[in-house]
Coordinates of C-alpha atoms in Angstrom, one line a residue:
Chain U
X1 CA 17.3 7.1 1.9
X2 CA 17.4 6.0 5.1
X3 CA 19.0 3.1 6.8
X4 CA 19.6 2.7 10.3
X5 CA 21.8 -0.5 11.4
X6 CA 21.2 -1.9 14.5
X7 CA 22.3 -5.4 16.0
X8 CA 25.2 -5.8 13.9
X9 CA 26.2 -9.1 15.4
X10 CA 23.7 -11.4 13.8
X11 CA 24.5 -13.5 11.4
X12 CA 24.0 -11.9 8.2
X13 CA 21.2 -14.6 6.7
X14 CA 19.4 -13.7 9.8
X15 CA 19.2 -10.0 9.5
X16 CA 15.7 -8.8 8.2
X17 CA 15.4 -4.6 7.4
X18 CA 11.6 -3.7 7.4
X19 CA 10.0 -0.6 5.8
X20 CA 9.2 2.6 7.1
X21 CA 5.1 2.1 6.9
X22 CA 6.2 -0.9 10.0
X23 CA 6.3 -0.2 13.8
X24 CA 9.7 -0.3 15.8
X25 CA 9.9 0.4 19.1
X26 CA 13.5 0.6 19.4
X27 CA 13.8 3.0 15.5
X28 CA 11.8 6.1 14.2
X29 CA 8.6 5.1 12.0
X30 CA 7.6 8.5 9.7
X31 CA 6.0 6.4 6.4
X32 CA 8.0 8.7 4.4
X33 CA 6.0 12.0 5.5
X34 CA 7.4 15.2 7.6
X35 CA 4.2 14.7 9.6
X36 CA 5.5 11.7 11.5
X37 CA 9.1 12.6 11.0
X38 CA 10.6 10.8 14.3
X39 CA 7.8 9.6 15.8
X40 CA 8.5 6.7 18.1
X41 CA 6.0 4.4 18.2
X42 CA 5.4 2.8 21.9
X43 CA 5.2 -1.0 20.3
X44 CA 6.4 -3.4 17.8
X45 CA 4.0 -4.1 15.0
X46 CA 3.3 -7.7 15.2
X47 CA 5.6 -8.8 12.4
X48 CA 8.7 -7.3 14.5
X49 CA 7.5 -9.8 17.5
X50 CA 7.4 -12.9 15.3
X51 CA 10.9 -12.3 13.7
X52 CA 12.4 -11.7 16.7
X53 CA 11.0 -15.0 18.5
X54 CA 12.3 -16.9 15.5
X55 CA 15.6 -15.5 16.0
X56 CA 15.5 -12.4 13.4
X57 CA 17.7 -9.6 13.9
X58 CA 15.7 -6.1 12.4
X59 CA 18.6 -4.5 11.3
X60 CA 17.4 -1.3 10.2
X61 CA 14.5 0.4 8.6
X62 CA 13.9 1.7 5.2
X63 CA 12.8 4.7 3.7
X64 CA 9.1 4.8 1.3
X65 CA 7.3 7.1 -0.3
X66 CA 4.7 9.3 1.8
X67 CA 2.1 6.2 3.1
X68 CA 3.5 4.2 0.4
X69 CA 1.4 5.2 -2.5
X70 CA 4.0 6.2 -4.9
X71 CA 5.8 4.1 -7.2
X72 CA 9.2 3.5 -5.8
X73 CA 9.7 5.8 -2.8
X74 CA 9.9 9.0 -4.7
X75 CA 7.5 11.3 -2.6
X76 CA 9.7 10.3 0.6
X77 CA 10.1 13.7 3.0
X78 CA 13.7 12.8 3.1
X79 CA 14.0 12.9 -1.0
X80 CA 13.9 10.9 -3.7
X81 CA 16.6 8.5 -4.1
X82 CA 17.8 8.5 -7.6
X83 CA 21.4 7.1 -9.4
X84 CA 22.2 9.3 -12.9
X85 CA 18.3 10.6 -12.5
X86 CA 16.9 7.1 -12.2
X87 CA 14.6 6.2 -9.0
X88 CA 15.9 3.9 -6.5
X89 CA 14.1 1.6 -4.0
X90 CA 15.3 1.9 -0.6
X91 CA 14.3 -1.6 -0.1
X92 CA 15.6 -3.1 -3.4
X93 CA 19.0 -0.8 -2.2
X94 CA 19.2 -2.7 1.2
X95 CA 19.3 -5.8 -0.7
X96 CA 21.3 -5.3 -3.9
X97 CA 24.0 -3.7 -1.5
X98 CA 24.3 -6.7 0.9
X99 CA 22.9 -5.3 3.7
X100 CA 19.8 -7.5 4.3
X101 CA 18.9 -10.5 2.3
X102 CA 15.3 -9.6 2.9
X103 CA 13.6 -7.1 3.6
X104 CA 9.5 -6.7 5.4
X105 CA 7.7 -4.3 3.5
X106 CA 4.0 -2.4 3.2
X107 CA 2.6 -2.9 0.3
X108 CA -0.3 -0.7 -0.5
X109 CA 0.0 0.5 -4.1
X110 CA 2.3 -1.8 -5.5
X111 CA 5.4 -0.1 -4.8
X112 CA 7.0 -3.5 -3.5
X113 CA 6.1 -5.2 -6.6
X114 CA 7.6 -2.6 -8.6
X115 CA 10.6 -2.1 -6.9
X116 CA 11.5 -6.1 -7.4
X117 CA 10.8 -6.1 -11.0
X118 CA 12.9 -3.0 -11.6
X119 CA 15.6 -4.5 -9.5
X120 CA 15.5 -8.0 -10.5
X121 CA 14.5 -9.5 -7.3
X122 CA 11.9 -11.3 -5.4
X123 CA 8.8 -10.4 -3.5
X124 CA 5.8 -11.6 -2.7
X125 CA 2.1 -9.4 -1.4
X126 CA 0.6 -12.9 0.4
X127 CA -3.0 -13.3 0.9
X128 CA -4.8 -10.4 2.4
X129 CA -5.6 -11.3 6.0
X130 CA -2.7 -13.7 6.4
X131 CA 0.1 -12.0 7.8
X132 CA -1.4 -9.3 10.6
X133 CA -1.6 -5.6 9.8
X134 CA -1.0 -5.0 13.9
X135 CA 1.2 -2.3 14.2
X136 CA 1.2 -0.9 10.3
X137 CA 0.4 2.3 9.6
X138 CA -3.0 2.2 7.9
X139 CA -3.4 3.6 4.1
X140 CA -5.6 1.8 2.5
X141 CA -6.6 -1.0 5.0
X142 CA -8.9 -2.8 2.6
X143 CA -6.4 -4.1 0.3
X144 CA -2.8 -3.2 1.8
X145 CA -0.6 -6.1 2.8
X146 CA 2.2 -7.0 4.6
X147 CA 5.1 -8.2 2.2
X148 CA 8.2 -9.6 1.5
X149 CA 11.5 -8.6 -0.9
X150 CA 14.4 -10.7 -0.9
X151 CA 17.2 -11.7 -3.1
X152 CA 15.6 -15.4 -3.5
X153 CA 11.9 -17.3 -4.1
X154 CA 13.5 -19.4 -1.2
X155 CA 14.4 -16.4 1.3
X156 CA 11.2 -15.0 0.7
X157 CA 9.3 -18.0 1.5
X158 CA 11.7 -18.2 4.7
X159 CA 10.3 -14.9 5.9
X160 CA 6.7 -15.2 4.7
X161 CA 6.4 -18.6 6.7
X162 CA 7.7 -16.8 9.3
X163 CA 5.4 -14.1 9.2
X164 CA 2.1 -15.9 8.2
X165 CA -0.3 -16.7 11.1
X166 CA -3.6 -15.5 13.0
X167 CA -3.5 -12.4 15.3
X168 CA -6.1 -11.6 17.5
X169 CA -5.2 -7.8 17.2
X170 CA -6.3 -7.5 13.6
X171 CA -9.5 -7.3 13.2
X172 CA -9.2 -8.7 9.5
X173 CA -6.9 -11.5 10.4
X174 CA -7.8 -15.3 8.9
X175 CA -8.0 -18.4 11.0
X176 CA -5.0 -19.6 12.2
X177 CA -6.3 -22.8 9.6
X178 CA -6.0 -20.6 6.9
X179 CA -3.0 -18.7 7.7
X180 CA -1.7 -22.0 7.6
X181 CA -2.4 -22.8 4.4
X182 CA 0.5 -20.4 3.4
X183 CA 2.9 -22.5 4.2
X184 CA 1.4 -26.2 3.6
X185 CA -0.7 -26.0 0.4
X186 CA 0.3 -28.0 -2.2
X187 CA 4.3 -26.5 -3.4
X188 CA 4.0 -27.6 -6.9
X189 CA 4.3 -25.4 -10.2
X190 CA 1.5 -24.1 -12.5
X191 CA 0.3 -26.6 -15.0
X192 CA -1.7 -23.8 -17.1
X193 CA -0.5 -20.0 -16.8
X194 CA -3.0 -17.6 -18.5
X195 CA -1.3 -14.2 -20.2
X196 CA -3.3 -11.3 -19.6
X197 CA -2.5 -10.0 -23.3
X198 CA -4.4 -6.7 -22.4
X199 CA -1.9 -5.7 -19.6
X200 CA 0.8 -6.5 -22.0
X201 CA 0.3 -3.6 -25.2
X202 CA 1.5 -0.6 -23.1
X203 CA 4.8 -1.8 -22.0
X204 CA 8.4 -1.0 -23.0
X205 CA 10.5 -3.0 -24.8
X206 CA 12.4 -4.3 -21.8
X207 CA 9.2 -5.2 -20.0
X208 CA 8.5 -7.0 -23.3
X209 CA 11.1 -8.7 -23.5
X210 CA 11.4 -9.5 -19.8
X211 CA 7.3 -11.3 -20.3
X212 CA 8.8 -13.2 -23.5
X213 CA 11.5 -14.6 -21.4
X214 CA 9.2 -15.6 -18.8
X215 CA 7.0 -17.3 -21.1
X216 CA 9.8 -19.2 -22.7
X217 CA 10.8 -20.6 -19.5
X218 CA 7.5 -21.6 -18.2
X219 CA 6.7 -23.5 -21.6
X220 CA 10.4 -25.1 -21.5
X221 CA 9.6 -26.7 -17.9
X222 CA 6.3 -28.0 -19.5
X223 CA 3.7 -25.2 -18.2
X224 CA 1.2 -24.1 -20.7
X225 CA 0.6 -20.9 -21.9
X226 CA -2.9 -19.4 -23.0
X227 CA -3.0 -15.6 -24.1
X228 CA -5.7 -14.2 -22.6
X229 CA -7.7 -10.8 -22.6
X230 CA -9.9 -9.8 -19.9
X231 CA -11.6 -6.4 -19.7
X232 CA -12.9 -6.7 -16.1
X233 CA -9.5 -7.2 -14.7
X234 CA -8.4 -4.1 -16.5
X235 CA -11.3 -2.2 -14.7
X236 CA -8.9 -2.7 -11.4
X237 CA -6.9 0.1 -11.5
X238 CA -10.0 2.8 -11.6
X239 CA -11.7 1.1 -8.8
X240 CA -8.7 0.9 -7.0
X241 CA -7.3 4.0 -7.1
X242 CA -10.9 5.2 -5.7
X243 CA -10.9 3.0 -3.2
X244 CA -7.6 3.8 -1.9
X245 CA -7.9 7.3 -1.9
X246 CA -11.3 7.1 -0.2
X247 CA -9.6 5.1 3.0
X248 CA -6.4 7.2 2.6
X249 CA -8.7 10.1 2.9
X250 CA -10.2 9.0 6.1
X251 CA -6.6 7.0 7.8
X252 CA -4.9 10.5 7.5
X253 CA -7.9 12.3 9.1
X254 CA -6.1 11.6 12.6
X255 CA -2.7 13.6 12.0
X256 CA -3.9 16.9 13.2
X257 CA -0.7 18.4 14.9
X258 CA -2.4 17.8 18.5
X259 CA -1.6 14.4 19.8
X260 CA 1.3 13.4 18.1
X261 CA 3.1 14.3 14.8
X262 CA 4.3 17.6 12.6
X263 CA 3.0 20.6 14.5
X264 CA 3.1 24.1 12.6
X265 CA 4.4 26.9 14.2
X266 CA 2.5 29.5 12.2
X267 CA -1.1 29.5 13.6
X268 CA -3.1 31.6 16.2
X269 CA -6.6 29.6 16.4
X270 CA -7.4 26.0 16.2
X271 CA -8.7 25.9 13.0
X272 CA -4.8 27.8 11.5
X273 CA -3.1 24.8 13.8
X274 CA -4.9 21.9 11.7
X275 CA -4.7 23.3 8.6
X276 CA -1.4 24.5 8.7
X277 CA 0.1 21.4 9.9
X278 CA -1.5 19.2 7.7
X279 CA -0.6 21.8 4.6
X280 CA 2.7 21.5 5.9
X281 CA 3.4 18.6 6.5
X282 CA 2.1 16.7 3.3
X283 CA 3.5 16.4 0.0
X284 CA 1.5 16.7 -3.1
X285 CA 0.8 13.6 -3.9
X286 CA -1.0 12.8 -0.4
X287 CA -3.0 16.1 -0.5
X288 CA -4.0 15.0 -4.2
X289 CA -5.4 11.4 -2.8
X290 CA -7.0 12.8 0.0
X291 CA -9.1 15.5 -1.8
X292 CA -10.3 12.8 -4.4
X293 CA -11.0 10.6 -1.7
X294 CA -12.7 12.6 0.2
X295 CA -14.7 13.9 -3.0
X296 CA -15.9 10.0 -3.9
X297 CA -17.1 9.8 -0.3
X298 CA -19.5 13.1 -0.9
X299 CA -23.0 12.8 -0.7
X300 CA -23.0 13.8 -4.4
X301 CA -20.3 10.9 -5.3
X302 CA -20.9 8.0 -2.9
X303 CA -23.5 6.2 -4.7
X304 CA -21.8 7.1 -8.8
X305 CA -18.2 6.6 -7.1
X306 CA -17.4 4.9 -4.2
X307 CA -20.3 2.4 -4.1
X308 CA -19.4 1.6 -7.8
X309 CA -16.3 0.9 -7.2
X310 CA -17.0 -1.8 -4.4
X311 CA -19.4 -3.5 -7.0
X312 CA -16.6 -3.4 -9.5
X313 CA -14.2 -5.3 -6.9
X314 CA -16.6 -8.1 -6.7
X315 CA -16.9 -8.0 -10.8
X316 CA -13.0 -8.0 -11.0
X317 CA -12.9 -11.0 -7.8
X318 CA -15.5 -12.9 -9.9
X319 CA -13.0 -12.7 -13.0
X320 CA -10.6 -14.3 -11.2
X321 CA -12.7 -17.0 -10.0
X322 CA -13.6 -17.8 -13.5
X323 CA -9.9 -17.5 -14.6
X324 CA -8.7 -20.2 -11.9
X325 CA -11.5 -22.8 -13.1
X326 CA -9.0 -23.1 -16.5
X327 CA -5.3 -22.1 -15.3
X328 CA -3.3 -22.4 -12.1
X329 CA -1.6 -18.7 -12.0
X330 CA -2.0 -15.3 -14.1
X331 CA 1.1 -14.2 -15.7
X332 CA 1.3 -10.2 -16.4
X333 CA 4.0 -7.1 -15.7
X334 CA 4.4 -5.6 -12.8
X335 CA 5.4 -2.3 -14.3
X336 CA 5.1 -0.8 -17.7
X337 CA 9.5 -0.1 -17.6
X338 CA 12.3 -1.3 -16.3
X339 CA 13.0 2.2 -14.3
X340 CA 11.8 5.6 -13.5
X341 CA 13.8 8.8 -13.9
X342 CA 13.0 11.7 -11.4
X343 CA 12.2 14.1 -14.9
X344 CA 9.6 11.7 -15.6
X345 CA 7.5 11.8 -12.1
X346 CA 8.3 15.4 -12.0
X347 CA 6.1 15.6 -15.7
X348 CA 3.5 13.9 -13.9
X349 CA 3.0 13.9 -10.7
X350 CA 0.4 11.4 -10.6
X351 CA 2.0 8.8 -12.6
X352 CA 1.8 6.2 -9.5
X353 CA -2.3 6.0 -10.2
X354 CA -1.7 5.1 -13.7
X355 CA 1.2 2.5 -13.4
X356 CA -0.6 1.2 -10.6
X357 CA -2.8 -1.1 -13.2
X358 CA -0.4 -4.1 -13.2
X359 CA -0.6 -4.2 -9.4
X360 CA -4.2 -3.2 -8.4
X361 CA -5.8 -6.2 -9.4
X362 CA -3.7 -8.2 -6.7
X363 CA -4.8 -4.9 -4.4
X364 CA -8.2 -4.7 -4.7
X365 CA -9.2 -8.4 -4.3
X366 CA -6.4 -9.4 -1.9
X367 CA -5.4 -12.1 -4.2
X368 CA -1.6 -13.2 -3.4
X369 CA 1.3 -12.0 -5.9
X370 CA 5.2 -13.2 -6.7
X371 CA 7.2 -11.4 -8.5
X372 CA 9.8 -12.6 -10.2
X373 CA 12.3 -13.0 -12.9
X374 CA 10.7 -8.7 -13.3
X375 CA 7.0 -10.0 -14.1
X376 CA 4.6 -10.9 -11.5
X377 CA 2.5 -14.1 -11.0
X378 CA -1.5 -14.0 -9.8
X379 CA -2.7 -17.2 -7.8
X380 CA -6.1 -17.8 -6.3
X381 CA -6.1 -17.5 -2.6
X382 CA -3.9 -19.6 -0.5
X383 CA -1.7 -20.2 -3.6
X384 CA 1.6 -18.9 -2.7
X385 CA 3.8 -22.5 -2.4
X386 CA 2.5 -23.1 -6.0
X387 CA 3.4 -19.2 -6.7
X388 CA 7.1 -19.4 -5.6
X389 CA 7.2 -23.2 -7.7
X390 CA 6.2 -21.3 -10.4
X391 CA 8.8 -18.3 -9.7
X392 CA 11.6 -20.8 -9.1
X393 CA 11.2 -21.9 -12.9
X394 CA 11.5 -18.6 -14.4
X395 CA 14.8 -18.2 -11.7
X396 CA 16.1 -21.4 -13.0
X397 CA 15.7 -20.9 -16.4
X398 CA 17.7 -17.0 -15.6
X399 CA 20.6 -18.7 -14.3
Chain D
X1 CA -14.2 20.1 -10.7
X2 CA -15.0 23.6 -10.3
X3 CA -13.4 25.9 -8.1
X4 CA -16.4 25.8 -5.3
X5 CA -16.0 22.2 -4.5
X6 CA -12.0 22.1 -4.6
X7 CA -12.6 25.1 -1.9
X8 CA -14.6 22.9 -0.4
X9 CA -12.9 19.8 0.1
X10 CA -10.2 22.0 1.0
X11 CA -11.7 23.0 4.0
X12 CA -13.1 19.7 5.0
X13 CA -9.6 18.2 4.9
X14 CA -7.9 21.0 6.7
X15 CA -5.6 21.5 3.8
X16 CA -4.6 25.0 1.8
X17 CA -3.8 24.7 -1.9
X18 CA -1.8 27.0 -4.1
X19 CA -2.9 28.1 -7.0
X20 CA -0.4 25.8 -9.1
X21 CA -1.2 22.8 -7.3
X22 CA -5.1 23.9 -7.6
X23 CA -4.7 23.6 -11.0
X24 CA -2.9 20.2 -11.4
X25 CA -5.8 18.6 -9.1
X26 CA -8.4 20.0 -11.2
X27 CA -6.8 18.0 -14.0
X28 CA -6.2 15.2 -12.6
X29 CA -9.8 15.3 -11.6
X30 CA -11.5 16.0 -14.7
X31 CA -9.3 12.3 -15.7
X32 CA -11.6 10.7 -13.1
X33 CA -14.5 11.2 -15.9
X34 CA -12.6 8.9 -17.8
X35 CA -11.9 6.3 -15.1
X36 CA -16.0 6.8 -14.3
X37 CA -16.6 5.8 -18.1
X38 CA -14.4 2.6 -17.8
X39 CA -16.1 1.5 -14.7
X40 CA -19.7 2.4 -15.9
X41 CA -19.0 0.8 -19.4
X42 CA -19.6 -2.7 -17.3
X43 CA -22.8 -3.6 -16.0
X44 CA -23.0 -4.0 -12.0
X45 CA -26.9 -3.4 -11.7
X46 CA -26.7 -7.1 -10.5
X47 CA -23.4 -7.3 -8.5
X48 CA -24.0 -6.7 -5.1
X49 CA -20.8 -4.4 -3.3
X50 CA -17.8 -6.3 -2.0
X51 CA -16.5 -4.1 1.2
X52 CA -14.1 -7.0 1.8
X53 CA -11.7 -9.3 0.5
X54 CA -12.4 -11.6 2.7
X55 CA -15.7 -12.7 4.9
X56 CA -14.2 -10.1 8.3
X57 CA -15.9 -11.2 11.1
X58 CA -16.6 -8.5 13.9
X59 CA -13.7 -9.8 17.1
X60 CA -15.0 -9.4 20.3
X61 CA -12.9 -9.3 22.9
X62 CA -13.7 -9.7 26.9
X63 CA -14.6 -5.8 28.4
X64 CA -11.3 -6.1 30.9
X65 CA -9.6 -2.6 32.4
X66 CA -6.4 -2.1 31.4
X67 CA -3.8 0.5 31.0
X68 CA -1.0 -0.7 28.8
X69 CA 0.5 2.9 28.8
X70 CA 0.9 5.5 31.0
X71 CA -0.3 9.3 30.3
X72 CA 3.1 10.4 30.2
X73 CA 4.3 7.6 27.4
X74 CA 1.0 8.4 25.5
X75 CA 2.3 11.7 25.4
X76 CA 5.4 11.4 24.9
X77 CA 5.0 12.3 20.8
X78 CA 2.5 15.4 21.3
X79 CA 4.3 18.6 20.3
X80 CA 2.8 20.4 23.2
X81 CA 1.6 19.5 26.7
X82 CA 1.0 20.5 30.3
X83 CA 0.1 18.5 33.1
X84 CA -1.6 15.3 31.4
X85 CA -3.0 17.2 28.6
X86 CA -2.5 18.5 24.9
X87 CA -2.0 21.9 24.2
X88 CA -4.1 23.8 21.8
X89 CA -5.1 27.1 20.9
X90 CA -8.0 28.8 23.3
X91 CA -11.2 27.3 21.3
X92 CA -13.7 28.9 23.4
X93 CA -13.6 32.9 23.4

């Protein structure tokens, strides 16, 4: 894990930490991978300006997974963090110790959401195209977000109104109307939370029990519950995953070893200098997503694959829709445990495309996300004020 | 996934494979054919594709020179350079 402190005379309520997929200017950015191990980027990514002109301090960086696609940070060049063989979340580290109250994250498979229902703690992946992507390192650019962990609803609220707002350097950035509608929609709870029952039947025990609670205390401040099944939702994960891989495949085409980045040392033509660099300098789990993207963008694939895939975001989007005619918010985990051990990712290696269900249907239709009291909240777009009301109850009823 | 087309994407990716790790991705891709079955189990002959999240429209910026970097900061990453430019193996014999 890595954790570089900077600035230590700020106030400690105004020191931010911000993930390793984020530019700094003034700190290394490697997204977890040996090919950008301490690359300097020449700029601040555009969430490092706007919490410095409110008076942030980024106090240091920390370490993810290689391009953030694991499940906690486990495929990191530097190592896996792990306590007694259990994975650890730099992030959720940097808060749990006292280090930050907060900290910025890249959320592009879910790891952020994972990492604050495993820790107990906060975070919320706002409405794609709200907060910019200027200065991120690009994964999965159709449905990665910039996000926010903190040991409060309120503290992550702070930094998300802080954050939220049009950029003319991202192409995909809202109006600066809509961006807007972050932080003045309606901040009122759910009325009617619907329980996706489907995402519920392969969870543990604590996960179960973590849902039940959630449930209890949503019904004892008045919201209603409705159990639910949806089978279009569930279809999110597959799509995902080959949507993902597909833009991973095609973001990761640039490290080369020539312009910037890992460069091998074993090589004697051009062809021996890419490969061996990039052979080199990805893990496994990178070289995995890139091959199966790159195989769903095949002429063979494209049109059984990839081009399904799109139409099954717009069937999973449309489910949605439907879903927030009836109820506020979508109530479902955010993981199917409360931890991982090391032995288990080790036993398979791809475990991160599986448990990425509970938080690809947030991913692949850019829908905003809480998560809170270890299970995560769904709102239509816009929603997060009524998102964090919501989390705030199942908070209260905790303490 | 036979051994032809992992050879292949091998090569289009720049990447070598070990044997071990050939085997692993073959599984995991022969899982895909279950993922395929979910997706294909619902009907989308009507659903048009959805690229984007949200409606993206294209920003077009005024065509102004700038340079808000020198060569030598543009550089200053590159594992090997000489004189302005990036060093690579002789591609022309």
């Amino acid at each position: 894990m890595n954790f570089y402190t900077a600035k230590a005379d700020t106030a400690a309520e105004r020191r931010v930490a911000v993930d390793d997929m984020i530019l700094t200017k003034t700190m290394p950015t490697a997204a977890g991978s040996r090919m950008l191990d301490g690359y300097m980027s020449l700029f601040d990514a555009e969430v490092i300006t706007r919490l410095e002109n409110a008076g942030y301090a980024i106090a240091g960086k920390t370490d993810v997974g290689e391009f953030a696609i694991d499940l906690v940070g486990e495929t990191s060049y530097h190592g896996a963090g792990t306590e007694n063989g259990t994975l650890l979340s730099a992030s959720a580290e940097a808060i749990k110790s006292g280090d930050v109250p907060a900290v910025v994250c890249f959320d592009v498979n879910g790891s952020v959401c994972r990492a604050a229902a495993q820790n107990g703690l906060v975070s919320v992946k706002p409405t794609y195209g709200t907060v910019s992507r200027y200065g991120t390192i690009p994964a999965a650019c159709s449905g990665e977000t910039v996000s926010v962990m903190a040991d409060s609803t309120a503290k992550c609220r702070e930094i998300l109104d802080v954050l939220a707002g049009h950029d003319d350097k991202d192409g995909t950035s809202l109006s600066e109307e809509q961006c807007a509608l972050v932080k003045t929609a309606a901040a009122k709870p759910a009325a009617k939370v619907a329980v996706l029952t489907n995402f519920c039947e392969a969870v543990d025990d604590a996960v179960s029990a973590k849902l039940d609670a959630a449930k209890a205390a949503l019904t004892a401040q008045g919201v209603e519950i409705c159990e639910i099944a949806d089978e279009k939702i569930a279809a999110a994960r597959a799509a995902w995953n080959i949507l993902m891989c597909s833009e991973l495949c095609n973001n990761v085409s640039r490290y080369d070893g020539v312009k910037y980045g890992y460069r091998t040392q074993n090589f004697t033509n051009i062809d021996e200098l890419y490969t061996n660099s990039r052979t080199e300098a990805f893990g496994e789990l990178l070289k995995t997503a890139i091959l199966f993207g790159s195989d769903n963008l095949s002429t063979e694939n494209y049109m059984k694959v990839y081009d399904k895939a799109l139409r099954i975001r717009r069937v999973v989007c449309e489910a949605f829709e439907e879903l927030f005619k009836a109820y506020d918010a979508v109530l479902l985990p955010a993981c199917s445990r409360l931890a991982y051990t090391e032995a288990e990712t080790k036993a398979d290696k791809y475990l991160a495309f599986e448990e990425n269900q509970y938080t690809a249907p947030a991913s692949i239709t850019g829908l905003p996300a809480v998560t809170a009291g270890s299970v995560q909240l769904i709102g239509s777009m816009f929603s997060e004020n009524m998102l964090f009301e919501t989390a705030k109850l199942l908070a209260k009823e905790g303490e | 996934m036979d051994r032809e087309t992992l050879r292949r994407l091998e090569l289009l990716n720049q990447l070598k494979l070990t044997e071990e790790q050939k085997e692993e991705i073959t599984a995991f891709f022969d899982c895909r054919e279950k993922d395929l079955a979910v997706l294909n189990a619902i009907d989308t002959s009507q659903t048009e594709r959805q690229v984007h999240v949200m409606p993206i429209m294209t920003v077009v910026r005024e065509d102004i020179a700038s340079q808000p970097f020198t060569v030598e900061e543009l550089q200053k990453g590159a594992p090997d350079t000489d004189q302005g430019y990036w060093c690579v193996p002789r591609v022309v014999e």
